[in-house]
mmCIF file of C-alpha atoms in Angstrom:
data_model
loop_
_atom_site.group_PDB
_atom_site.id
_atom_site.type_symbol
_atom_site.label_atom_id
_atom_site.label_comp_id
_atom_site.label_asym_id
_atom_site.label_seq_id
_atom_site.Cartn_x
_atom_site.Cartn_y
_atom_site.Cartn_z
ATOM 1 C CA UNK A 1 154.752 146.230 12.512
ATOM 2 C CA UNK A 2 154.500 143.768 9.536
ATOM 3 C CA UNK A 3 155.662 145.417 6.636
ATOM 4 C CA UNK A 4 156.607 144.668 2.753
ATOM 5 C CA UNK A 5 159.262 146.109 1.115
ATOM 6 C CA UNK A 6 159.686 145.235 -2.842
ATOM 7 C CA UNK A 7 162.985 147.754 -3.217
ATOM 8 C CA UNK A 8 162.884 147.828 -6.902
ATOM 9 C CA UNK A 9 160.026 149.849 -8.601
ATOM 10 C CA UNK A 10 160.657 149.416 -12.038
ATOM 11 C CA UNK A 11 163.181 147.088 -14.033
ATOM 12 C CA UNK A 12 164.366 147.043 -17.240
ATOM 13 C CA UNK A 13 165.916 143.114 -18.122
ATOM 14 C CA UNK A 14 166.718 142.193 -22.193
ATOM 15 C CA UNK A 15 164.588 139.007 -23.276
ATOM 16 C CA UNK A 16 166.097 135.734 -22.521
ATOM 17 C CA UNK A 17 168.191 137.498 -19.534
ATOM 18 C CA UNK A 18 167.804 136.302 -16.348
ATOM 19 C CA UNK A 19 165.513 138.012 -13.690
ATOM 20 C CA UNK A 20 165.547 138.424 -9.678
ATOM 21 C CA UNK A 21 162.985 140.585 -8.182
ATOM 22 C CA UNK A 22 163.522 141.584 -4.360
ATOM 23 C CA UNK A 23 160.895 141.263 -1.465
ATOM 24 C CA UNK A 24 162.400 141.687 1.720
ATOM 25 C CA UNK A 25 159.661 141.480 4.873
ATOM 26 C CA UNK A 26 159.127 142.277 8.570
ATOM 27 C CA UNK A 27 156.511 139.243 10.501
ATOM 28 C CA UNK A 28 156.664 138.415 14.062
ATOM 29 C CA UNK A 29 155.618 135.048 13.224
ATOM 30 C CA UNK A 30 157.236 132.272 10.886
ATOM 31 C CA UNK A 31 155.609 134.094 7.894
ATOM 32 C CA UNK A 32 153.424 132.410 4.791
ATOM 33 C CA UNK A 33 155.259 133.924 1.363
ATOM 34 C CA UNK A 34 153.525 134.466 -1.464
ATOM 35 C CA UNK A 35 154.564 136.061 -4.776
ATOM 36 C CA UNK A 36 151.478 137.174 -7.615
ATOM 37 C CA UNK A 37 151.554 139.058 -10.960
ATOM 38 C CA UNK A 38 149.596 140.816 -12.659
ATOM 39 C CA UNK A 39 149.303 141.631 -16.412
ATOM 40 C CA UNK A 40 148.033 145.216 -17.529
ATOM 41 C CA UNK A 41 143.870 145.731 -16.625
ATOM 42 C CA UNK A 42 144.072 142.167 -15.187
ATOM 43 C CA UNK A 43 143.634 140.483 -12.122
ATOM 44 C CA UNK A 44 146.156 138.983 -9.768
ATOM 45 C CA UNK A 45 147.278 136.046 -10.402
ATOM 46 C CA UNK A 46 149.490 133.580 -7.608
ATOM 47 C CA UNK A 47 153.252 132.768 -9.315
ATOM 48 C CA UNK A 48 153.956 130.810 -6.546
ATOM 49 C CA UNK A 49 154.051 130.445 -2.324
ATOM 50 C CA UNK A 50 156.135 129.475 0.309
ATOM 51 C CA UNK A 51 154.641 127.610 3.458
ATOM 52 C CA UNK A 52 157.497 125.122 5.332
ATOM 53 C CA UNK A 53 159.684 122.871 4.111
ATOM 54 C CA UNK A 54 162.153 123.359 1.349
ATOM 55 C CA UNK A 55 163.081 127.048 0.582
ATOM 56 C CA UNK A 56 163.215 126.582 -2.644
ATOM 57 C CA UNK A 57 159.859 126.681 -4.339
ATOM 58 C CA UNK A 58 159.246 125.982 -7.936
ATOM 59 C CA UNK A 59 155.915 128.386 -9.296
ATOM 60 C CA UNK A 60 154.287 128.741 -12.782
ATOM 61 C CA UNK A 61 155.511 130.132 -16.094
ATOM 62 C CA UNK A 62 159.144 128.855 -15.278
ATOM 63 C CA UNK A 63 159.799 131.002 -11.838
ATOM 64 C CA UNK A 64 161.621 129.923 -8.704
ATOM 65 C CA UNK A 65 161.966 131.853 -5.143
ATOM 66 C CA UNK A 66 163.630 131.071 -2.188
ATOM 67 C CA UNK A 67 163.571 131.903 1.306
ATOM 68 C CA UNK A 68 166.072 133.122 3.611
ATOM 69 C CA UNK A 69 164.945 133.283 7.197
ATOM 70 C CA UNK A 70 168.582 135.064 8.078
ATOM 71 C CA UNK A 71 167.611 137.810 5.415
ATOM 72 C CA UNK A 72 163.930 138.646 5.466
ATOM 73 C CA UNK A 73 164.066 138.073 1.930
ATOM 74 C CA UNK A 74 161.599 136.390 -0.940
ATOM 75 C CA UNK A 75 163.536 136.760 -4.049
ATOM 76 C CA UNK A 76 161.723 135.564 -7.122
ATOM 77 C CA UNK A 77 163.731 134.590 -10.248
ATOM 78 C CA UNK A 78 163.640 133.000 -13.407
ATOM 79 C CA UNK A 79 166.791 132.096 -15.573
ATOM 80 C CA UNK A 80 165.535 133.614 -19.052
ATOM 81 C CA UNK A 81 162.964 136.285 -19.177
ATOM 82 C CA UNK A 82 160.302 136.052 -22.147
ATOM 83 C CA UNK A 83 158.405 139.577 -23.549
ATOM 84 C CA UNK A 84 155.210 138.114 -22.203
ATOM 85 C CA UNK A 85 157.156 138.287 -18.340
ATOM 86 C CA UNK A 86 156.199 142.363 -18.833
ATOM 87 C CA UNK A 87 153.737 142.596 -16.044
ATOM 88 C CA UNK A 88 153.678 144.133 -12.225
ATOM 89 C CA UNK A 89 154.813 141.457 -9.818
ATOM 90 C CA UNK A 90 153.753 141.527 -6.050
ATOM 91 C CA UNK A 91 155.616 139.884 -3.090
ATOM 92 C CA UNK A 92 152.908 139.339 0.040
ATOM 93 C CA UNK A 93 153.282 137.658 3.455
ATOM 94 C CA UNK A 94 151.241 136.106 6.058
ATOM 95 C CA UNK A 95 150.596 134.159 8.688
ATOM 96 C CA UNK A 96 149.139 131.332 10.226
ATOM 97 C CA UNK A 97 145.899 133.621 11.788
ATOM 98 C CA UNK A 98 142.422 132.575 11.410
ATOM 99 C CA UNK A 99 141.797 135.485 8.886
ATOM 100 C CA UNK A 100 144.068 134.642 5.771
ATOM 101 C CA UNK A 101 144.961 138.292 6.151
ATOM 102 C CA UNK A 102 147.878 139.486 3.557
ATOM 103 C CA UNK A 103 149.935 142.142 3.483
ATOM 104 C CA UNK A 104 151.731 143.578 0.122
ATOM 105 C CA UNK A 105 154.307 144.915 -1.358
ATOM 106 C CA UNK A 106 154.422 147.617 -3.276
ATOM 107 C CA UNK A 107 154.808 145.747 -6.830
ATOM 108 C CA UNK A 108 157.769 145.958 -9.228
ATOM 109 C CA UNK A 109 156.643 146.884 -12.884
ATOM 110 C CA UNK A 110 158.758 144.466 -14.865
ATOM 111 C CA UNK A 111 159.566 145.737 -18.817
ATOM 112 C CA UNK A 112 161.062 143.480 -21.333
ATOM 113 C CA UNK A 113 163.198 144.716 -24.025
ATOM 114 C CA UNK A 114 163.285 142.708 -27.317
ATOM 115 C CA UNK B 1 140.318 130.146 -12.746
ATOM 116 C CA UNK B 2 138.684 130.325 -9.534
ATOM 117 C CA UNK B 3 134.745 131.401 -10.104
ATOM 118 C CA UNK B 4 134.858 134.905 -8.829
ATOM 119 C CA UNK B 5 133.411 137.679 -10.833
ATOM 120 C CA UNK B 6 132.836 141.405 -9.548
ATOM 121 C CA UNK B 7 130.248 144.086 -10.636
ATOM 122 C CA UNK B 8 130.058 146.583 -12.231
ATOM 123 C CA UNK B 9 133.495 146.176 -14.173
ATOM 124 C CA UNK B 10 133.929 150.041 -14.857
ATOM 125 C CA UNK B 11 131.739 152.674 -13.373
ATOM 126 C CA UNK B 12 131.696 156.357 -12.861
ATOM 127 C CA UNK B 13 130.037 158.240 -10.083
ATOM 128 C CA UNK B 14 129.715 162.267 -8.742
ATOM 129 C CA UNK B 15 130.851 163.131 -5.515
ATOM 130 C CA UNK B 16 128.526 162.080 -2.610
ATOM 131 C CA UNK B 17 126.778 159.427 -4.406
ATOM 132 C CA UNK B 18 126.642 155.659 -2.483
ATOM 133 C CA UNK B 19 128.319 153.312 -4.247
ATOM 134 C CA UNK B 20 127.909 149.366 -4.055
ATOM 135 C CA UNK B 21 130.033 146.613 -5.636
ATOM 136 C CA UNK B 22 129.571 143.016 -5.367
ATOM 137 C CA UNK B 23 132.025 140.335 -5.338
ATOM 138 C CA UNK B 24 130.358 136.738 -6.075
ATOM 139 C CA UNK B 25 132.115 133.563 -6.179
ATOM 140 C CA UNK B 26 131.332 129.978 -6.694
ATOM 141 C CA UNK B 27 134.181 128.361 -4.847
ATOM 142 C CA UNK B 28 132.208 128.238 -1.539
ATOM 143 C CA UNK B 29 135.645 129.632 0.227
ATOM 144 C CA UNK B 30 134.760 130.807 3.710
ATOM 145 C CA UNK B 31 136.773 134.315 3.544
ATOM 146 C CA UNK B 32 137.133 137.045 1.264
ATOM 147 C CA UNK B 33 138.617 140.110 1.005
ATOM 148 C CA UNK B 34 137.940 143.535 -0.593
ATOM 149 C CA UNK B 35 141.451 145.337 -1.579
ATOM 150 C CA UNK B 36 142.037 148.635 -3.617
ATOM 151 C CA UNK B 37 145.356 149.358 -5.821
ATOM 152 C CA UNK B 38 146.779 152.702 -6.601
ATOM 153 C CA UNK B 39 150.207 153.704 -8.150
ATOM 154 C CA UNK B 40 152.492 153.176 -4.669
ATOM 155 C CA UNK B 41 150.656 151.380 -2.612
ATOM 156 C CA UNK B 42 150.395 148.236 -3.839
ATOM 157 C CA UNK B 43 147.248 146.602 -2.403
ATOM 158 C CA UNK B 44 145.623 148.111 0.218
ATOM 159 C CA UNK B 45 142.779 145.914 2.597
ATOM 160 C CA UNK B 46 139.747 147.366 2.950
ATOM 161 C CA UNK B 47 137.455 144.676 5.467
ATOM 162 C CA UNK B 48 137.089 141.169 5.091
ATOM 163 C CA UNK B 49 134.902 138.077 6.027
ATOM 164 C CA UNK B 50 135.547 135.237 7.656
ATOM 165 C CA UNK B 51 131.732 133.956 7.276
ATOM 166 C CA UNK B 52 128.681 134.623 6.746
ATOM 167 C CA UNK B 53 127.896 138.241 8.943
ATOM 168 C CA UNK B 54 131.425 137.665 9.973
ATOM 169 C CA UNK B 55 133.096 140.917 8.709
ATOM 170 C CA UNK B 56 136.276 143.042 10.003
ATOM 171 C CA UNK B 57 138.309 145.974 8.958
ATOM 172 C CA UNK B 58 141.317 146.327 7.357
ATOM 173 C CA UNK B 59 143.839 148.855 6.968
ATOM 174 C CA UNK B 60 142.017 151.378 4.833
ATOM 175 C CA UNK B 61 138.703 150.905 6.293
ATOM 176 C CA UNK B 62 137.010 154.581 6.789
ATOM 177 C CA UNK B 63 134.667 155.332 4.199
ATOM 178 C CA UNK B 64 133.364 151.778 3.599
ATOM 179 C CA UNK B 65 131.096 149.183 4.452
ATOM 180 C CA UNK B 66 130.372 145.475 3.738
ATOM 181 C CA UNK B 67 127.938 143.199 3.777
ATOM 182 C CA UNK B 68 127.821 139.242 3.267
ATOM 183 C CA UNK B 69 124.235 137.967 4.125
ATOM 184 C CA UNK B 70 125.576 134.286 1.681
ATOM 185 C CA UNK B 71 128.499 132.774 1.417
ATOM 186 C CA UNK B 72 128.811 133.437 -2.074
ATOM 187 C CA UNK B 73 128.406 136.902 -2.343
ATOM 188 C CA UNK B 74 130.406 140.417 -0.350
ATOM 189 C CA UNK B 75 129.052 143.540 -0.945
ATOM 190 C CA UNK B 76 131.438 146.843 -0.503
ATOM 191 C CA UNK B 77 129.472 149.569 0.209
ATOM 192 C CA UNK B 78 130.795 153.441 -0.531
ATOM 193 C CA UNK B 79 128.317 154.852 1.508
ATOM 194 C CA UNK B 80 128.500 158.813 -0.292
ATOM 195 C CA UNK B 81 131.734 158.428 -2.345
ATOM 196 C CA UNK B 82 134.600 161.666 -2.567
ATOM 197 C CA UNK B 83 137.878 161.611 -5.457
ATOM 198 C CA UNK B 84 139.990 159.820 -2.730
ATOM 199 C CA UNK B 85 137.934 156.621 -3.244
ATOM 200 C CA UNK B 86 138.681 156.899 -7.202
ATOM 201 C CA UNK B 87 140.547 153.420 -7.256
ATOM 202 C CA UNK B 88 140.653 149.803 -8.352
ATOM 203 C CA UNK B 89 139.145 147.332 -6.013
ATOM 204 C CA UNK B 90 139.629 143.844 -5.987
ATOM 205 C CA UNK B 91 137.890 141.178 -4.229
ATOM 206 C CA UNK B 92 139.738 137.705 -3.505
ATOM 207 C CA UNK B 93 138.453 135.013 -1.847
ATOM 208 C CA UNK B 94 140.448 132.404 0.487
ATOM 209 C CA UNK B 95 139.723 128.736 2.267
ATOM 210 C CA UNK B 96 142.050 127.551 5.608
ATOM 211 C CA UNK B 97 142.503 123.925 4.399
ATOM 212 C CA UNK B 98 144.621 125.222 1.117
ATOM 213 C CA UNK B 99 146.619 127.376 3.602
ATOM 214 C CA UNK B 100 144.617 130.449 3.201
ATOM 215 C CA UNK B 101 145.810 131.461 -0.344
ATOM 216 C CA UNK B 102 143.855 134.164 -2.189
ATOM 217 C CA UNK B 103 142.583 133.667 -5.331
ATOM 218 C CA UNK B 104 141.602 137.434 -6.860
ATOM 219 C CA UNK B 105 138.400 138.320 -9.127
ATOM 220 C CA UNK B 106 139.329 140.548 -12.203
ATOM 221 C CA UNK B 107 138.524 143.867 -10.332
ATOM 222 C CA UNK B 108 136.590 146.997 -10.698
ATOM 223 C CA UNK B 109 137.542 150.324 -11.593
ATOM 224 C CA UNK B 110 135.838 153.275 -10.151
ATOM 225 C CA UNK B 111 136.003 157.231 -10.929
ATOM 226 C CA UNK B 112 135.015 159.594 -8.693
ATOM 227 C CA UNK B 113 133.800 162.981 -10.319
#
């Protein structure tokens, strides 16, 4: 079955230390990667996404993920972590179907320490 | 942004009572989505559209309905809602030639007396 896993619930990172959130997935298919966040009583919003090509993708607000077919895995980082990075991240994966169809993770509550 | 807004914003209902939220956007995308959150689940599907009176279920289907008579507008219908449906629900909205990527309206949060 397709499945999400984001390992880490919560995590606790000083500002301006550097961040890696796991997302490790199951897809039959070669999978579309996306990674969103969401600020407290917002909406999602898309950080970044991974389609073909280089596996290294550059997103908004200064993150980076990369994929690794051999792992499963959709780790998003970012070198320095700013207070406003306090937010609940969400790894999701997809496919080329006709529907769009996404599944997600669980989310990862990100808190910032000053 | 993309242009999707959802209605009512907040809203709180008894036990039993039908329930209907709307999800309009002004993107013209041909699919969108209804999703709930809760604490441990991430997001869940509820049904989708792929077009207009094109509609399917998702993984957390029972309870609801939907309805998308234009392509601007998809209308989740809690048909007599119980505590279990007591949730957040988003509604995102998605077009093939930008690889399907969901764009997500600011969501509505309902309590269930």
């Amino acid at each position: 079955a397709q499945s999400v896993t984001q390992p880490d619930i919560h995590i606790t990172v000083s500002e301006g230390a550097s961040l890696e959130l796991r997302c490790n997935y199951s897809y039959g298919a070669t999978p579309y990667l996306f990674w969103y966040v969401q600020s407290p009583g917002q909406g999602l919003q898309l950080l970044l996404k991974y389609f073909s090509g280089d596996t290294l993708v550059q997103g908004i607000k200064g993150f980076e993920a990369e994929f690794k077919r051999s792992q499963s895995s959709f780790n998003l980082r970012k070198p320095s972590v700013h207070w406003s990075d306090a937010a609940e991240y969400f790894c999701a994966v997809g496919g080329s179907s006709n529907t769009g169809k996404l599944i997600f993770g669980q989310g990862t509550t990100l808190q910032v320490k000053p | 942004d993309a242009g999707i807004t959802q209605s009512p914003r907040h809203k709180v209902t008894e036990t039993g009572t039908p329930v209907t939220l709307r999800c309009h956007q002004t993107e013209n995308h041909r699919y969108m989505y209804w999703y709930r959150q809760d604490p441990g689940h991430g997001l869940r599907l509820i049904h989708y559209s792929y077009g207009v009176k094109d509609t399917d279920k998702g993984e957390v289907s029972d309870g609801y309905s939907v309805s998308r008579s234009k392509t601007e507008d998809f209308l989740l219908t809690l048909e007599s809602a119980t505590s279990s449906q007591t949730s957040v629900y988003f509604c995102a909205i998605s077009d093939e030639r930008i690889n399907y990527e969901q764009y997500f309206g600011p969501g509505t949060r309902l309590t269930v007396t």
